[in-house]
mmCIF file of C-alpha atoms and ligand atoms in Angstrom:
data_model
loop_
_atom_site.group_PDB
_atom_site.id
_atom_site.type_symbol
_atom_site.label_atom_id
_atom_site.label_comp_id
_atom_site.label_asym_id
_atom_site.label_seq_id
_atom_site.Cartn_x
_atom_site.Cartn_y
_atom_site.Cartn_z
ATOM 1 C CA MET R 1 112.372 128.152 109.324
ATOM 2 C CA LEU R 2 116.113 127.797 109.910
ATOM 3 C CA LEU R 3 117.353 124.368 108.835
ATOM 4 C CA PHE R 4 120.226 123.136 111.010
ATOM 5 C CA VAL R 5 122.027 120.330 109.179
ATOM 6 C CA ASN R 6 124.041 118.585 111.859
ATOM 7 C CA ALA R 7 126.777 116.477 110.246
ATOM 8 C CA CYS R 8 128.719 115.954 113.486
ATOM 9 C CA LEU R 9 129.310 112.287 114.176
ATOM 10 C CA ARG R 10 131.166 112.154 117.498
ATOM 11 C CA ASP R 11 129.868 112.199 121.066
ATOM 12 C CA GLN R 12 130.872 115.507 122.646
ATOM 13 C CA SER R 13 131.435 116.995 119.188
ATOM 14 C CA ARG R 14 133.142 120.391 119.442
ATOM 15 C CA THR R 15 131.724 121.372 116.054
ATOM 16 C CA GLU R 16 128.180 120.734 117.248
ATOM 17 C CA ARG R 17 128.934 122.755 120.352
ATOM 18 C CA LEU R 18 130.197 125.671 118.231
ATOM 19 C CA ALA R 19 127.088 125.445 116.044
ATOM 20 C CA ARG R 20 124.822 125.548 119.102
ATOM 21 C CA MET R 21 126.752 128.550 120.474
ATOM 22 C CA TRP R 22 126.259 130.249 117.098
ATOM 23 C CA LEU R 23 122.545 129.411 117.167
ATOM 24 C CA ASP R 24 122.224 130.900 120.667
ATOM 25 C CA ARG R 25 123.777 134.144 119.457
ATOM 26 C CA ARG R 26 121.723 134.157 116.252
ATOM 27 C CA ALA R 27 118.510 133.947 118.341
ATOM 28 C CA TYR R 28 116.547 133.086 115.213
ATOM 29 C CA GLU R 29 112.851 133.590 115.845
ATOM 30 C CA GLY R 30 111.333 131.755 112.899
ATOM 31 C CA GLY R 31 111.797 128.233 114.339
ATOM 32 C CA VAL R 32 114.762 125.889 114.013
ATOM 33 C CA VAL R 33 114.438 122.446 112.416
ATOM 34 C CA THR R 34 117.395 120.136 113.122
ATOM 35 C CA LEU R 35 118.348 117.416 110.671
ATOM 36 C CA THR R 36 120.802 115.050 112.372
ATOM 37 C CA LEU R 37 122.510 113.218 109.541
ATOM 38 C CA ALA R 38 123.741 110.420 111.830
ATOM 39 C CA ASP R 39 120.079 109.484 112.444
ATOM 40 C CA SER R 40 118.931 110.041 108.872
ATOM 41 C CA THR R 41 118.371 107.749 105.909
ATOM 42 C CA VAL R 42 120.938 109.645 103.836
ATOM 43 C CA GLU R 43 123.030 107.406 101.607
ATOM 44 C CA PRO R 44 125.216 108.245 98.636
ATOM 45 C CA LEU R 45 123.691 107.816 95.200
ATOM 46 C CA ASP R 46 124.482 104.282 94.136
ATOM 47 C CA ALA R 47 124.156 101.889 91.210
ATOM 48 C CA ALA R 48 121.109 100.180 92.745
ATOM 49 C CA GLY R 49 118.847 100.249 95.819
ATOM 50 C CA LYS R 50 116.705 102.956 97.388
ATOM 51 C CA SER R 51 119.247 105.697 96.618
ATOM 52 C CA SER R 52 120.048 104.656 93.089
ATOM 53 C CA VAL R 53 121.175 107.191 90.541
ATOM 54 C CA GLU R 54 118.541 105.671 88.242
ATOM 55 C CA LEU R 55 115.729 106.721 90.640
ATOM 56 C CA TYR R 56 117.351 110.144 90.985
ATOM 57 C CA SER R 57 117.684 110.596 87.215
ATOM 58 C CA ARG R 58 114.140 109.374 86.576
ATOM 59 C CA GLY R 59 112.752 111.980 88.991
ATOM 60 C CA VAL R 60 114.908 114.772 87.639
ATOM 61 C CA GLY R 61 114.111 113.781 84.043
ATOM 62 C CA SER R 62 110.332 113.546 84.536
ATOM 63 C CA GLY R 63 109.846 116.284 87.120
ATOM 64 C CA ASP R 64 108.098 113.772 89.394
ATOM 65 C CA PHE R 65 109.763 114.272 92.766
ATOM 66 C CA SER R 66 107.359 112.124 94.795
ATOM 67 C CA HIS R 67 110.050 109.569 95.720
ATOM 68 C CA PRO R 68 111.375 110.026 99.311
ATOM 69 C CA LEU R 69 114.857 110.390 97.802
ATOM 70 C CA PHE R 70 113.890 113.998 97.080
ATOM 71 C CA ASP R 71 112.561 114.837 100.565
ATOM 72 C CA TYR R 72 115.917 116.295 101.677
ATOM 73 C CA ALA R 73 116.077 118.579 98.652
ATOM 74 C CA LYS R 74 112.462 119.714 99.198
ATOM 75 C CA GLN R 75 113.154 120.513 102.852
ATOM 76 C CA PHE R 76 116.312 122.446 101.916
ATOM 77 C CA ALA R 77 114.447 124.423 99.233
ATOM 78 C CA GLN R 78 111.824 125.546 101.781
ATOM 79 C CA ALA R 79 114.296 126.743 104.445
ATOM 80 C CA ASP R 80 114.530 130.493 105.054
ATOM 81 C CA GLU R 81 118.056 130.076 106.360
ATOM 82 C CA VAL R 82 120.548 127.188 106.529
ATOM 83 C CA LEU R 83 123.184 126.280 109.093
ATOM 84 C CA ILE R 84 125.530 123.365 108.362
ATOM 85 C CA ALA R 85 127.879 121.975 111.021
ATOM 86 C CA ALA R 86 130.605 119.487 110.127
ATOM 87 C CA PRO R 87 134.156 118.803 111.338
ATOM 88 C CA ILE R 88 137.124 118.930 108.986
ATOM 89 C CA TRP R 89 137.891 115.407 107.897
ATOM 90 C CA ASN R 90 140.870 114.898 105.604
ATOM 91 C CA TYR R 91 140.746 118.482 104.296
ATOM 92 C CA SER R 92 137.089 117.939 103.548
ATOM 93 C CA MET R 93 133.869 116.840 105.270
ATOM 94 C CA PRO R 94 132.378 113.580 106.537
ATOM 95 C CA ALA R 95 131.131 111.522 103.582
ATOM 96 C CA LYS R 96 127.648 111.582 105.106
ATOM 97 C CA LEU R 97 127.426 115.323 104.497
ATOM 98 C CA HIS R 98 128.702 114.923 100.952
ATOM 99 C CA ALA R 99 126.007 112.281 100.372
ATOM 100 C CA TYR R 100 123.369 114.651 101.785
ATOM 101 C CA LEU R 101 124.498 117.454 99.486
ATOM 102 C CA GLU R 102 124.338 115.060 96.542
ATOM 103 C CA LEU R 103 120.630 114.584 97.275
ATOM 104 C CA VAL R 104 120.033 118.284 97.926
ATOM 105 C CA CYS R 105 121.506 119.092 94.515
ATOM 106 C CA SER R 106 118.443 117.753 92.700
ATOM 107 C CA GLN R 107 117.789 119.624 89.493
ATOM 108 C CA GLY R 108 114.165 120.737 89.448
ATOM 109 C CA VAL R 109 113.974 120.962 93.255
ATOM 110 C CA THR R 110 116.790 123.239 94.462
ATOM 111 C CA PHE R 111 118.052 124.553 91.124
ATOM 112 C CA ASP R 112 117.294 124.377 87.450
ATOM 113 C CA VAL R 113 119.039 125.096 84.175
ATOM 114 C CA GLY R 114 117.738 128.135 82.305
ATOM 115 C CA ASP R 115 117.354 128.520 78.545
ATOM 116 C CA ALA R 116 120.851 129.911 78.115
ATOM 117 C CA GLY R 117 122.339 127.124 80.247
ATOM 118 C CA ALA R 118 122.755 129.239 83.369
ATOM 119 C CA TYR R 119 121.731 127.848 86.744
ATOM 120 C CA VAL R 120 118.490 129.164 88.231
ATOM 121 C CA SER R 121 117.989 128.918 91.981
ATOM 122 C CA LEU R 122 114.831 127.316 93.351
ATOM 123 C CA VAL R 123 115.658 127.787 97.057
ATOM 124 C CA LYS R 124 114.250 130.406 99.420
ATOM 125 C CA THR R 125 117.261 130.822 101.656
ATOM 126 C CA GLN R 126 119.277 134.038 101.452
ATOM 127 C CA ARG R 127 121.819 133.019 104.083
ATOM 128 C CA LEU R 128 123.925 129.902 104.659
ATOM 129 C CA THR R 129 126.419 129.493 107.503
ATOM 130 C CA TYR R 130 128.990 126.693 107.577
ATOM 131 C CA VAL R 131 130.372 125.891 111.032
ATOM 132 C CA THR R 132 133.464 123.735 111.319
ATOM 133 C CA THR R 133 136.321 122.801 113.636
ATOM 134 C CA ALA R 134 139.694 121.283 112.836
ATOM 135 C CA GLY R 135 142.421 119.589 114.794
ATOM 136 C CA GLY R 136 145.136 121.309 112.789
ATOM 137 C CA LEU R 137 145.928 124.811 111.650
ATOM 138 C CA GLN R 138 143.868 126.826 109.180
ATOM 139 C CA MET R 139 143.973 125.286 105.709
ATOM 140 C CA GLU R 140 145.433 127.078 102.710
ATOM 141 C CA PRO R 141 142.568 128.134 100.388
ATOM 142 C CA GLY R 142 143.629 125.593 97.753
ATOM 143 C CA ASP R 143 143.448 122.773 100.310
ATOM 144 C CA ASP R 144 139.904 123.583 101.450
ATOM 145 C CA HIS R 145 137.508 120.963 100.092
ATOM 146 C CA ALA R 146 134.878 121.602 102.757
ATOM 147 C CA PHE R 147 133.611 125.191 102.967
ATOM 148 C CA GLY R 148 134.972 125.947 99.488
ATOM 149 C CA TYR R 149 132.830 123.161 98.034
ATOM 150 C CA VAL R 150 129.682 124.207 99.927
ATOM 151 C CA ARG R 151 130.250 127.843 98.942
ATOM 152 C CA THR R 152 130.441 126.829 95.269
ATOM 153 C CA LEU R 153 127.092 125.010 95.516
ATOM 154 C CA ALA R 154 125.553 127.892 97.475
ATOM 155 C CA GLN R 155 126.702 130.550 95.021
ATOM 156 C CA ARG R 156 126.471 128.729 91.689
ATOM 157 C CA PHE R 157 123.378 126.521 92.064
ATOM 158 C CA TRP R 158 121.415 128.410 94.723
ATOM 159 C CA HIS R 159 122.581 132.032 94.322
ATOM 160 C CA ILE R 160 122.629 132.505 98.092
ATOM 161 C CA PRO R 161 123.913 136.051 98.664
ATOM 162 C CA ARG R 162 125.263 135.551 102.173
ATOM 163 C CA VAL R 163 127.535 132.529 102.717
ATOM 164 C CA ASP R 164 129.633 132.608 105.899
ATOM 165 C CA LEU R 165 132.271 130.395 107.469
ATOM 166 C CA VAL R 166 132.592 130.063 111.240
ATOM 167 C CA ALA R 167 135.696 127.984 112.001
ATOM 168 C CA ALA R 168 137.821 127.034 114.988
ATOM 169 C CA TRP R 169 141.282 125.711 114.119
ATOM 170 C CA GLY R 170 143.954 123.905 116.093
ATOM 171 C CA LEU R 171 141.676 122.143 118.557
ATOM 172 C CA ASP R 172 143.855 119.034 118.737
ATOM 173 C CA ALA R 173 147.103 120.889 119.431
ATOM 174 C CA PRO R 174 148.665 119.891 122.766
ATOM 175 C CA GLY R 175 147.289 122.123 125.515
ATOM 176 C CA ALA R 176 144.773 123.827 123.222
ATOM 177 C CA ASP R 177 142.267 126.061 125.027
ATOM 178 C CA VAL R 178 139.284 124.542 123.251
ATOM 179 C CA GLU R 179 136.636 126.734 124.892
ATOM 180 C CA GLY R 180 138.662 129.858 124.112
ATOM 181 C CA LEU R 181 139.131 128.815 120.473
ATOM 182 C CA LEU R 182 135.395 128.169 120.091
ATOM 183 C CA GLU R 183 134.574 131.579 121.598
ATOM 184 C CA ASP R 184 137.143 133.283 119.317
ATOM 185 C CA ALA R 185 135.584 131.601 116.267
ATOM 186 C CA LEU R 186 132.322 133.411 116.944
ATOM 187 C CA GLY R 187 134.136 136.756 116.732
HETATM 188 C C1 FMN U 1 138.427 110.960 110.223
HETATM 189 C C2 FMN U 1 139.065 112.236 110.716
HETATM 190 C C3 FMN U 1 139.774 113.030 109.819
HETATM 191 C C4 FMN U 1 140.352 114.233 110.244
HETATM 192 N N1 FMN U 1 141.011 115.010 109.338
HETATM 193 C C5 FMN U 1 141.522 116.208 109.726
HETATM 194 C C6 FMN U 1 142.191 117.069 108.794
HETATM 195 O O1 FMN U 1 142.328 116.783 107.612
HETATM 196 N N2 FMN U 1 142.683 118.253 109.248
HETATM 197 C C7 FMN U 1 142.561 118.639 110.554
HETATM 198 O O2 FMN U 1 143.012 119.744 110.909
HETATM 199 N N3 FMN U 1 141.934 117.856 111.467
HETATM 200 C C8 FMN U 1 141.408 116.647 111.076
HETATM 201 N N4 FMN U 1 140.771 115.849 111.986
HETATM 202 C C9 FMN U 1 140.569 116.348 113.363
HETATM 203 C C10 FMN U 1 139.209 116.992 113.521
HETATM 204 O O3 FMN U 1 138.966 117.948 112.509
HETATM 205 C C11 FMN U 1 139.071 117.720 114.850
HETATM 206 O O4 FMN U 1 139.366 116.870 115.934
HETATM 207 C C12 FMN U 1 137.671 118.306 114.995
HETATM 208 O O5 FMN U 1 137.648 119.272 116.014
HETATM 209 C C13 FMN U 1 136.653 117.205 115.297
HETATM 210 O O6 FMN U 1 135.400 117.802 115.457
HETATM 211 P P1 FMN U 1 134.300 117.156 116.416
HETATM 212 O O7 FMN U 1 134.778 117.326 117.842
HETATM 213 O O8 FMN U 1 133.081 117.972 116.119
HETATM 214 O O9 FMN U 1 134.150 115.724 116.020
HETATM 215 C C14 FMN U 1 140.211 114.646 111.598
HETATM 216 C C15 FMN U 1 139.506 113.815 112.494
HETATM 217 C C16 FMN U 1 138.939 112.639 112.070
HETATM 218 C C17 FMN U 1 138.171 111.773 113.046
#
């Protein structure tokens, strides 16, 4: 199963379009499951309520992951491949995607800590692709708080060997050939 995490929040999203173009080319045959974050129950971990850090810590501490808070992490752990689509927002990603990743990073579900303190992956996926578009020009590596952050999680927590970026830059420049830029991004 390929898990498509759609973190695009605008009608006519160019990032979603690029992700769907990528999916067409990928022609994945194992079935695609789409998680549309805009329609999801994802909320950031909070002091209280149904996404409280206390509930999260209780589950992680006891190993009882029956609370729905952990459903996103369980789904992620079972995916054979992951595609994430999100626009660049303020050199980073929409907060909704950050909140989702907070839930996915549940120790005991998607990763664990080994005896020597090293992270042990609990996910199946061997490939993660991050699709993004930006209004402005390509970011300097030190300014990238989107793909760089996801790549750190993918490599450090989940040991995913193949982590790719597919990005179209400069979409909001006057007179930009948006379709051409999206095509170019696919290589
Ligand atoms: C809240 C917000 C923040 C943005 N921040 C940036 C930014 O930091 N750098 C940039 O190049 N473009 C930025 N943009 C422009 C978007 O990245 C660009 O329009 C992108 O293609 C939008 O993707 P979408 O069509 O999938 O929504 C921002 C747009 C919004 C709405």
